[in-house]
Coordinates of C-alpha atoms in Angstrom, one line a residue:
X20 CA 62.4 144.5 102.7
X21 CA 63.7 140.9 103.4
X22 CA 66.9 139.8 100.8
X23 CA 66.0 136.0 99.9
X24 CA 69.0 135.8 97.0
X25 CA 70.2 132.7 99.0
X26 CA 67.1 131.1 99.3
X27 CA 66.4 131.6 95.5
X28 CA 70.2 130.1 95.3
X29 CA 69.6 127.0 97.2
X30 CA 66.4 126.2 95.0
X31 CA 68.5 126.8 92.0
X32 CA 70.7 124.4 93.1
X33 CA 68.9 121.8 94.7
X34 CA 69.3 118.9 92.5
X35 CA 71.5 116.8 94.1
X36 CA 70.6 113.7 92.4
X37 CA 71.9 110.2 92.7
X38 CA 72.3 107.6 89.6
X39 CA 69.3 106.7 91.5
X40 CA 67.4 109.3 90.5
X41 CA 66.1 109.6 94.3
X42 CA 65.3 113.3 94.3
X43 CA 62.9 114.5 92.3
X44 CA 63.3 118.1 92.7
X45 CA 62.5 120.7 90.5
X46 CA 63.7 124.0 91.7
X47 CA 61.8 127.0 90.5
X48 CA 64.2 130.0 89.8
X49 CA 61.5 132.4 89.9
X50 CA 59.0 130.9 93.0
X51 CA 58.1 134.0 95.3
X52 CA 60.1 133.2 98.4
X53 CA 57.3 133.6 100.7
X54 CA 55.6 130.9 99.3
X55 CA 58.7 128.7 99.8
X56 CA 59.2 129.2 103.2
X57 CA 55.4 128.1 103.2
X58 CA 55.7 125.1 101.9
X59 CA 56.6 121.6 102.2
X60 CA 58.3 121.6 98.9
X61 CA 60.3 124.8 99.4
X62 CA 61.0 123.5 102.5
X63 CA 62.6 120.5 101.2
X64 CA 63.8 121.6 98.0
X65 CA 65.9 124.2 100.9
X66 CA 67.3 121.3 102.6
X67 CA 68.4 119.7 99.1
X68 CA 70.4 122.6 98.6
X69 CA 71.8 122.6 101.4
X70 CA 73.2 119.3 100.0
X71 CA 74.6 120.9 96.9
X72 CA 76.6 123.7 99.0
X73 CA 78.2 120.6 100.3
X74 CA 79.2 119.1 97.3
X75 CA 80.3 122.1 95.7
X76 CA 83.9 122.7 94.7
X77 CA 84.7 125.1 97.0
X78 CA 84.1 122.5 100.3
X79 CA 83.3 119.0 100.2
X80 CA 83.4 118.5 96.8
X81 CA 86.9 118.6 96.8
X82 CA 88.8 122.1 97.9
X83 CA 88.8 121.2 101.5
X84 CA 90.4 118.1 101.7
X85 CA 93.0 119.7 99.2
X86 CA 93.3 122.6 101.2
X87 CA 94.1 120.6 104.5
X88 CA 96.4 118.4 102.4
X89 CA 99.0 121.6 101.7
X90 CA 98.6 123.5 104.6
X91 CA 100.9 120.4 106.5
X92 CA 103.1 120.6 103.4
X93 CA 106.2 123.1 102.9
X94 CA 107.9 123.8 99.6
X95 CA 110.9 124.9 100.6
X96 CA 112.4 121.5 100.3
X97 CA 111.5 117.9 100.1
X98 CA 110.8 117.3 103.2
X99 CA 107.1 116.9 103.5
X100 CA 105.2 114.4 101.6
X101 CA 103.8 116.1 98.8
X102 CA 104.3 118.8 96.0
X103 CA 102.6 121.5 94.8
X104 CA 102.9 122.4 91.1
X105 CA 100.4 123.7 90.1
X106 CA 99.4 127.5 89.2
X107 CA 97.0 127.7 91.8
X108 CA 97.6 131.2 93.7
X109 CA 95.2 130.6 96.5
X110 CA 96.9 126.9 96.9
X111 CA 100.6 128.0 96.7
X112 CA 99.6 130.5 99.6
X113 CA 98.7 127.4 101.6
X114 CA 101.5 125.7 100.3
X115 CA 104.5 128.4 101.3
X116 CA 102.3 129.3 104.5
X117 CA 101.8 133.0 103.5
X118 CA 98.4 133.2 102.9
X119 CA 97.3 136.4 102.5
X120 CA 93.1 138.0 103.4
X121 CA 92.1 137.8 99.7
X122 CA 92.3 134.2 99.2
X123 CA 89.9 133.4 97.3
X124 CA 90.1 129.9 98.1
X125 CA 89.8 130.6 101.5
X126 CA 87.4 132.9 101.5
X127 CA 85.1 130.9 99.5
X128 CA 85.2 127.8 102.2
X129 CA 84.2 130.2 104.8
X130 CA 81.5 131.7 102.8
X131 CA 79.8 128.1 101.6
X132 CA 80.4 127.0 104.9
X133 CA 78.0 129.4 106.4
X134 CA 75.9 128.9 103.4
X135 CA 75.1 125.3 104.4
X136 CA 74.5 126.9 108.0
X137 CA 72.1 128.7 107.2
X138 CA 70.3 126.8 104.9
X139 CA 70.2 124.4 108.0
X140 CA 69.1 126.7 109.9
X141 CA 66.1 127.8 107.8
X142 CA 64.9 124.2 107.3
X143 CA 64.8 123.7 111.1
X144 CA 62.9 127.2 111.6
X145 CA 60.4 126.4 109.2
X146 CA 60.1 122.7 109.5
X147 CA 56.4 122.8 110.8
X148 CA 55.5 123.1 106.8
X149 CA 56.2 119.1 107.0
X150 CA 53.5 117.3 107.4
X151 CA 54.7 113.9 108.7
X152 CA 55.9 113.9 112.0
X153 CA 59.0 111.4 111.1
X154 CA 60.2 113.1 108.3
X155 CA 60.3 116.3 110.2
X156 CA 62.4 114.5 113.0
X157 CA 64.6 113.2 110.3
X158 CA 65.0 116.3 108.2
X159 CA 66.1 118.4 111.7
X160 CA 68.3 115.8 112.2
X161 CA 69.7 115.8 108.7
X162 CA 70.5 119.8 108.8
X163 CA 71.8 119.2 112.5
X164 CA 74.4 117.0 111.0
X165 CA 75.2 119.7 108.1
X166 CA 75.2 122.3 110.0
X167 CA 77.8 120.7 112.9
X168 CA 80.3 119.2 110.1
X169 CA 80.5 122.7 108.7
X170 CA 81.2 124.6 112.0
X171 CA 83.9 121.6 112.9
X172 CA 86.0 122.2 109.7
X173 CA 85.5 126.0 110.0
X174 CA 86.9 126.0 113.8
X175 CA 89.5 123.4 112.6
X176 CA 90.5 125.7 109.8
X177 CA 90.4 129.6 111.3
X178 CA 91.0 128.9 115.0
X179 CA 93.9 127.8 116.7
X180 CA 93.8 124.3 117.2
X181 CA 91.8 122.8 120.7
X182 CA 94.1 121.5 123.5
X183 CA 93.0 119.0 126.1
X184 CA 93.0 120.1 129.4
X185 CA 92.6 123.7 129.0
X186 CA 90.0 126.1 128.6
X187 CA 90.3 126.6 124.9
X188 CA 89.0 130.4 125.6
X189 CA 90.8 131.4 122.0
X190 CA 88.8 132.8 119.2
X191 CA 86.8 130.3 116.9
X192 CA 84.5 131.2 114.6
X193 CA 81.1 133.1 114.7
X194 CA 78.0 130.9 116.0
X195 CA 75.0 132.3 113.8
X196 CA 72.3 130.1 116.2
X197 CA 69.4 131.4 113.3
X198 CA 68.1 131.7 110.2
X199 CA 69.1 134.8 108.5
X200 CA 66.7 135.9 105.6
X201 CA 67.7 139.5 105.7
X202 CA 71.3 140.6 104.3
X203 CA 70.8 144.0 104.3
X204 CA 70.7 144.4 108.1
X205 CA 73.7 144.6 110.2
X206 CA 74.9 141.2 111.2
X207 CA 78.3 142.0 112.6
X208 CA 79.0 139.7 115.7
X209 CA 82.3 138.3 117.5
X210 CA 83.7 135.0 117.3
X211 CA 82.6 132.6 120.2
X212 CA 85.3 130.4 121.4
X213 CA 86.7 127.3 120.8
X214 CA 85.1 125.5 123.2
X215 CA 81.7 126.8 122.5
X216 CA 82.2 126.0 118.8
X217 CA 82.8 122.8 119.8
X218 CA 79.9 122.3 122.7
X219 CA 77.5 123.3 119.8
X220 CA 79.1 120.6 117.5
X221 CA 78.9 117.8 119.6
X222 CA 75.6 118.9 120.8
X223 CA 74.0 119.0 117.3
X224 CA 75.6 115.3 116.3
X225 CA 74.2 114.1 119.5
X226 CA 70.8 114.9 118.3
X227 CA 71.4 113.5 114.8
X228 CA 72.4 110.7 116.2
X229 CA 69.4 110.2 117.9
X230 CA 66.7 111.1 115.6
X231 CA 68.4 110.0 112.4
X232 CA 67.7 106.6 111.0
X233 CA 70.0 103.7 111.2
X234 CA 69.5 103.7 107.0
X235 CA 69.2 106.2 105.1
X236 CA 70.4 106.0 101.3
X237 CA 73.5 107.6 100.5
X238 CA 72.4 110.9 103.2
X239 CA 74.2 110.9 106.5
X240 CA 72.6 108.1 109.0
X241 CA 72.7 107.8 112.9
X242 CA 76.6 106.0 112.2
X243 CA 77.4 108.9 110.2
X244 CA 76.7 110.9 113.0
X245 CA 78.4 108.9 115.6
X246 CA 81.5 108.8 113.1
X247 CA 81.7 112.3 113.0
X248 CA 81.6 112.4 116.5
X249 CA 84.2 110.0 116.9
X250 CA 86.3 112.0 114.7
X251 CA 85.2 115.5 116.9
X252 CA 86.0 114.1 120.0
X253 CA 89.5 112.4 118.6
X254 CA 90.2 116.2 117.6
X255 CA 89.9 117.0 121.3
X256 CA 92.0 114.3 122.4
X257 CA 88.8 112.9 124.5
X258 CA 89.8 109.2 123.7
X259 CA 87.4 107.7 125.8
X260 CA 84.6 109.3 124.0
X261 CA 86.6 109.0 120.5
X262 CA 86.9 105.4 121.5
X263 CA 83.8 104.3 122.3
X264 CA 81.9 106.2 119.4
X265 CA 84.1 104.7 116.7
X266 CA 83.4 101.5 118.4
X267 CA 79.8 101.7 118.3
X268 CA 80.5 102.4 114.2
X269 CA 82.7 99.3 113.9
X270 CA 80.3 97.2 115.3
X271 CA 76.5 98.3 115.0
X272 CA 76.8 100.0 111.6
X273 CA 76.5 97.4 108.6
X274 CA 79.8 98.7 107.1
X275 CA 82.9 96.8 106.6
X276 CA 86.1 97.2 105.3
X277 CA 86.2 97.0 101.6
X278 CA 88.0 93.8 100.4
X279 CA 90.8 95.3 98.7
X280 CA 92.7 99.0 99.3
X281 CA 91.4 100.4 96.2
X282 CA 88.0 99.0 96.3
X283 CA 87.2 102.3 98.7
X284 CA 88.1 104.9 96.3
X285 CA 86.6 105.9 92.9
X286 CA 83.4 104.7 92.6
X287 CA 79.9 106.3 91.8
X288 CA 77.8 104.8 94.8
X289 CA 78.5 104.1 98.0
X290 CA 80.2 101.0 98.9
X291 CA 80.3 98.7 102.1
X292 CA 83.6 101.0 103.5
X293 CA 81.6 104.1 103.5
X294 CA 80.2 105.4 106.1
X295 CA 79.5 109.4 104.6
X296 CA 80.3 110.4 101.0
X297 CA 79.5 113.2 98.9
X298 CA 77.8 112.5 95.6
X299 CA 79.5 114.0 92.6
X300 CA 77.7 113.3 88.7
X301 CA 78.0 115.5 85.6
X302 CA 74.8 117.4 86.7
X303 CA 75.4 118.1 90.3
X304 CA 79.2 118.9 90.8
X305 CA 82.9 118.9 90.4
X306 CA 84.9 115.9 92.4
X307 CA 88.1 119.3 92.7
X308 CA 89.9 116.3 94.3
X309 CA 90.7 114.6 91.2
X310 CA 91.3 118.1 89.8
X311 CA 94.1 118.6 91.7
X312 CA 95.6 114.9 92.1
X313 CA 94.9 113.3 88.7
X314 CA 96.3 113.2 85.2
X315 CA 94.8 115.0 82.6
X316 CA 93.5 111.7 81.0
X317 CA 91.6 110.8 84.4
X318 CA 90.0 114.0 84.7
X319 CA 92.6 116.1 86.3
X320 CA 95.2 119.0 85.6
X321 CA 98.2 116.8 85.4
X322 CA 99.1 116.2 88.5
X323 CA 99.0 119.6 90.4
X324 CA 100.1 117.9 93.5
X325 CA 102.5 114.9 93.1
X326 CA 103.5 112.6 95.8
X327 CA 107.3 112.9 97.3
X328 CA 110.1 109.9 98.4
X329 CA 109.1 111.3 101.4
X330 CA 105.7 109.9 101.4
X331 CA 107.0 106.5 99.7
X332 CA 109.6 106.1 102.2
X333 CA 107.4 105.6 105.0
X334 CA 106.5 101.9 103.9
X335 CA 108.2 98.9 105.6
X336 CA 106.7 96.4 103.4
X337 CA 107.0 96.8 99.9
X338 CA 103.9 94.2 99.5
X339 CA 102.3 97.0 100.9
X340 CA 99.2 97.8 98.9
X341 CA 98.8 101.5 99.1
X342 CA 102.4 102.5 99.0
X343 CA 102.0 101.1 95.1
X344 CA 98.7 102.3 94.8
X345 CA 99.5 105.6 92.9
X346 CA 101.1 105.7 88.9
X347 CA 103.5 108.1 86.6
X348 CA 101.9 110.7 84.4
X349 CA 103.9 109.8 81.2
X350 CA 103.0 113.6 80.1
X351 CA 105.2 114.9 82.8
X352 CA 106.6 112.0 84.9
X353 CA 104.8 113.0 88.0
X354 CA 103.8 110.5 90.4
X355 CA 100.8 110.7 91.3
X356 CA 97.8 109.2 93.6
X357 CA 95.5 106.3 92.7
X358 CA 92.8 107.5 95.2
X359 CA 91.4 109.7 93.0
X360 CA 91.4 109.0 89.2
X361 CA 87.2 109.1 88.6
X362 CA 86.2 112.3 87.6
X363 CA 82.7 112.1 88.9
X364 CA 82.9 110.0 91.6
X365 CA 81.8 110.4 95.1
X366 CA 84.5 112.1 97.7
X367 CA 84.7 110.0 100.7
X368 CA 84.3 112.0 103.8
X369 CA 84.2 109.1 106.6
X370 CA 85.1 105.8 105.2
X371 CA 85.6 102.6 108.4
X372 CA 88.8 102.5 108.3
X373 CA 89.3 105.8 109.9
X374 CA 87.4 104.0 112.5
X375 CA 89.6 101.2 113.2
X376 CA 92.2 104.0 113.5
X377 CA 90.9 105.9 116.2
X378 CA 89.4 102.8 118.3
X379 CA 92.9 101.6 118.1
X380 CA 95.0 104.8 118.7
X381 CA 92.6 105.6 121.7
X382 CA 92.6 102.1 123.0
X383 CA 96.1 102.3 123.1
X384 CA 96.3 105.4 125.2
X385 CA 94.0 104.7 127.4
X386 CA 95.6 101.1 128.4
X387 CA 92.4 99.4 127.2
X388 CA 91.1 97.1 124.4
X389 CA 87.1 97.7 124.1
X390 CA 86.1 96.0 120.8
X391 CA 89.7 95.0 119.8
X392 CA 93.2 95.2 120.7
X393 CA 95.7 98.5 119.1
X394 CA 97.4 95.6 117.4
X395 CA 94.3 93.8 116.1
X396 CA 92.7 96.7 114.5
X397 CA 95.4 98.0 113.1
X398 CA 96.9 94.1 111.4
X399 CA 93.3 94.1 109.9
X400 CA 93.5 97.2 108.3
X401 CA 97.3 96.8 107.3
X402 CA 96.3 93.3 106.0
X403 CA 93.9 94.7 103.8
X404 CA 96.3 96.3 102.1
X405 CA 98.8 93.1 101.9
X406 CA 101.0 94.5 104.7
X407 CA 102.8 92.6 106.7
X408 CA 101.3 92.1 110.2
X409 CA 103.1 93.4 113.6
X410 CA 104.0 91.7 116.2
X411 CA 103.9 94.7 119.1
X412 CA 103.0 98.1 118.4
X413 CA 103.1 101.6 119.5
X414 CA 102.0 104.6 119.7
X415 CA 104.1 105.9 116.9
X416 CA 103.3 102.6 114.5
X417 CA 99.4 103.9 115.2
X418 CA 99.8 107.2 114.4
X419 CA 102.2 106.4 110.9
X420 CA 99.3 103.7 110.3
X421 CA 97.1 106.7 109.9
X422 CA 99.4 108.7 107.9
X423 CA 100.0 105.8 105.2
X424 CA 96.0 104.8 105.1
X425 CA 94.6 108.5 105.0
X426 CA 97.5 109.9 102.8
X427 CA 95.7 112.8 101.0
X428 CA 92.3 112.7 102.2
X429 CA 92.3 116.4 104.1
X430 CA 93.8 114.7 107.1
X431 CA 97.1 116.0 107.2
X432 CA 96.6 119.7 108.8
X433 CA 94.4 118.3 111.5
X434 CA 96.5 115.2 112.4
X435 CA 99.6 117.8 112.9
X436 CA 98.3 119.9 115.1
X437 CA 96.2 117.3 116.9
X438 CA 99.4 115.5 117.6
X439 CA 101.5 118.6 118.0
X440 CA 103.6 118.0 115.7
X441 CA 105.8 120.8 113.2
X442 CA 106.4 120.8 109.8
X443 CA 110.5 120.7 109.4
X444 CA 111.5 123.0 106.8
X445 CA 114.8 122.4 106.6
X446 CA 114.7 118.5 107.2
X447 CA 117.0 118.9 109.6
X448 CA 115.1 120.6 112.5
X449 CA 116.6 124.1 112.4
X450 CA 113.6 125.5 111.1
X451 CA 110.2 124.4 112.4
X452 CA 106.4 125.5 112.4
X453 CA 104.9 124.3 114.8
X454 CA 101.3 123.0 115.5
X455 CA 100.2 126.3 116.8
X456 CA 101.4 128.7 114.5
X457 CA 99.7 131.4 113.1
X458 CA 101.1 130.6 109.6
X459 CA 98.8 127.5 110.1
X460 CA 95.3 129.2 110.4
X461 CA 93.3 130.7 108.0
X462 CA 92.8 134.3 107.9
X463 CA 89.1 136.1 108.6
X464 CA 88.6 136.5 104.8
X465 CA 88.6 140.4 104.2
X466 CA 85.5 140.3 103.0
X467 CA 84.1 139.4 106.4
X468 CA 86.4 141.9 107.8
X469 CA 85.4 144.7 106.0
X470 CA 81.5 144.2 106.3
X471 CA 81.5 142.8 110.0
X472 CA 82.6 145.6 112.2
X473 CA 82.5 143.0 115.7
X474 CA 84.9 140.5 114.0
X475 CA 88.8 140.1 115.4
X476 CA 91.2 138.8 112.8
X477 CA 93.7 136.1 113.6
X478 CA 96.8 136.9 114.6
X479 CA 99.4 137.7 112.0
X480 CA 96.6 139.0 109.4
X481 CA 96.1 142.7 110.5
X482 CA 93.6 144.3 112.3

């Protein structure tokens, strides 16, 4: 007897609608599955879903980026570059690194994770109830892209961290290659490694890239893909291939930088900066980003994370643009972030400034200048924001470029232990956590544990 609660989930939640109205999709609660996975419409309504998971609280629509906000924070003193205050459990754990396997939080961005993996997974099993030969190329394409940003943030998050040059044989996270439409059989399976976690990522943007469409409304296009790769590869330290894919972005993809610093946050359609968004209204989601960053009046909880003089004193220029772009909750005198003050706007995912970013960091360590010079790229994106141009740079003015652009947009966590860096308790450098610590990873969520009798835990979590 086949278990098709998650099928029946996805159709109740496929209505991810734009102001557009683009979708018109009208789940049906109480559809017979079998006649579903028959059709072109359940087929579709599947894949729609799986564009809901990703909106939903829990991941994209918000949680995530929090979540690799705080895990590079500490709050035993003020040395790192935000605050956590609010009453969070789940996001103190994060916060004061002692997470424990009943996070919800956690537990929830593994479990929606694989959710959007298999609802991928289904569509591209069942895809020969599409009719039109393109639109089945595109749709595959479509959940390939789903499915690979999922597995990167779960490796990124419950693995330890990939390091160029070696083998990378440590535990990721469980590859689930298909469909599965029965729960009530044994699933239990062992992580595959980084590596492989990896391979299959890069592999399935690959093939988006080259069966997804160079437009394609506000869903993921061929750039989106080739962002995403830009950002995998980066992740690896594989500049050359970081590089050149962030290259191909810059210059083939339509987008452009928006005119002004704030002009790429808080709005309700995508703008020329974007390059993959997820699309938050009152019917389809919860932006949990401005949750946890805004005032009360602008749709958050007051300010559950409020930004340091850490942060602020990292700017040179006091012209500069985003180190004013943030404002005092006069309810509590928290300082808090501008990026994220509408309540049901889109959460940026890739925006082109990352872009510039990593053609210029990986330029710049690989002694070359393909599409621009380190310095150009990153005076055009520092005179966006009214910065004062350099003269010479290096390799530490790239990476603090990065750090004072993408300031509390998930990046923190990843940067650290892509760059090997620690977070410094103390200030003072007698207590450190480094970028490989098992404080830093996410436990197997004891759910998983407890159900899946292949599965290893990480290290530091029990058996």
């Amino acid at each position: 007897m086949k278990s098709y609660k998650y099928i029946l989930f996805f159709l109740f939640t496929a209505l991810l609608t734009s102001c557009e109205n683009e979708l018109e999709i009208d789940p049906q609660q109480s559809q017979d599955s079998d006649i579903t996975l028959s059709t072109e419409g359940g087929i579709t309504n599947i894949l729609n879903g799986a564009y809901a998971l990703v909106a939903d609280a829990d991941v994209y629509g918000g949680r995530m980026l929090v979540s690799g906000d705080l895990m590079a924070q500490t709050g035993v003193t003020a040395t790192t570059d935000l605050r956590w205050r609010g009453t969070y459990v789940e996001f103190r754990q994060m916060y004061t690194k002692t997470i424990l396997t009943d996070n919800a939080f956690v537990r929830q961005i593994y479990t929606r994770c694989y959710d959007i993996i298999n609802a991928a997974n289904i569509v591209i099993e069942n895809i020969d109830k599409v009719k039109d030969p393109d639109k089945q190329t595109r749709m595959i394409a479509e959940a390939k892209f789903l499915k690979s940003l999922a597995y990167f943030d779960l490796v990124r998050f419950f693995a330890l961290p990939y390091e160029a040059g070696k083998q990378n044989t440590q535990l990721g996270v469980i590859i689930r290659p298909n469909a599965i439409y029965d729960y009530d059989t044994d699933l239990s399976k062992e992580r595959s490694t980084v590596e492989e976690v990896y391979a299959l990522v890069i592999s399935g943007l690959n093939d988006a890239y080259a069966n997804l469409p160079e437009e394609n409304s506000f869903y993921p296009d061929k750039y989106a893909a080739k962002a995403l790769l830009a950002r995998v590869y980066l992740q690896q330290q594989n500049y050359e291939a970081a590089r050149d894919a962030a290259d191909e972005v810059i210059s083939d993809s339509g987008r452009a930088l928006s005119p002004t610093y704030a002009g790429a946050f808080n709005h309700d359609v995508n703008q020329i900066e974007d390059i993959f968004a997820v699309q938050i209204t009152k019917q389809t989601g919860e932006n949990e980003i401005v949750v946890m960053y805004a005032s009360e009046g602008n749709g958050g909880r007051g300010g559950d994370i409020e930004i340091r003089n850490t942060y602020l004193n990292k700017f040179t220029d006091p012209n500069d643009a985003r180190a004013n772009f943030n404002y005092v909750n006069d309810d509590n005198g928290r300082l808090l972030t501008s990026k994220f003050t509408n309540q049901f706007g889109d959460v940026g995912i890739i925006r082109l400034a990352e872009m510039y970013l990593i053609r210029a960091e990986s330029n710049f360590r690989l002694g070359t200048a393909v599409g621009d010079t380190p310095l150009n790229d990153i005076n055009l994106v520092r005179s966006r924001a009214n910065a004062a141009n350099f003269a010479i740079i290096t390799l530490d003015d790239i990476l603090a470029e990065r750090e004072l652009e993408l300031a509390m947009e998930g990046f923190a966590i990843h940067d650290l232990k892509r760059t090997k860096g620690s977070i410094d308790v103390n200030g003072d450098g007698s207590l450190l956590i480094p970028y490989n610590d098992n404080t830093l990873v996410f436990p197997i969520p004891l759910r998983e544990m407890d159900t899946n009798g292949k599965i290893t835990q990480n290290p530091g979590y029990g058996s």
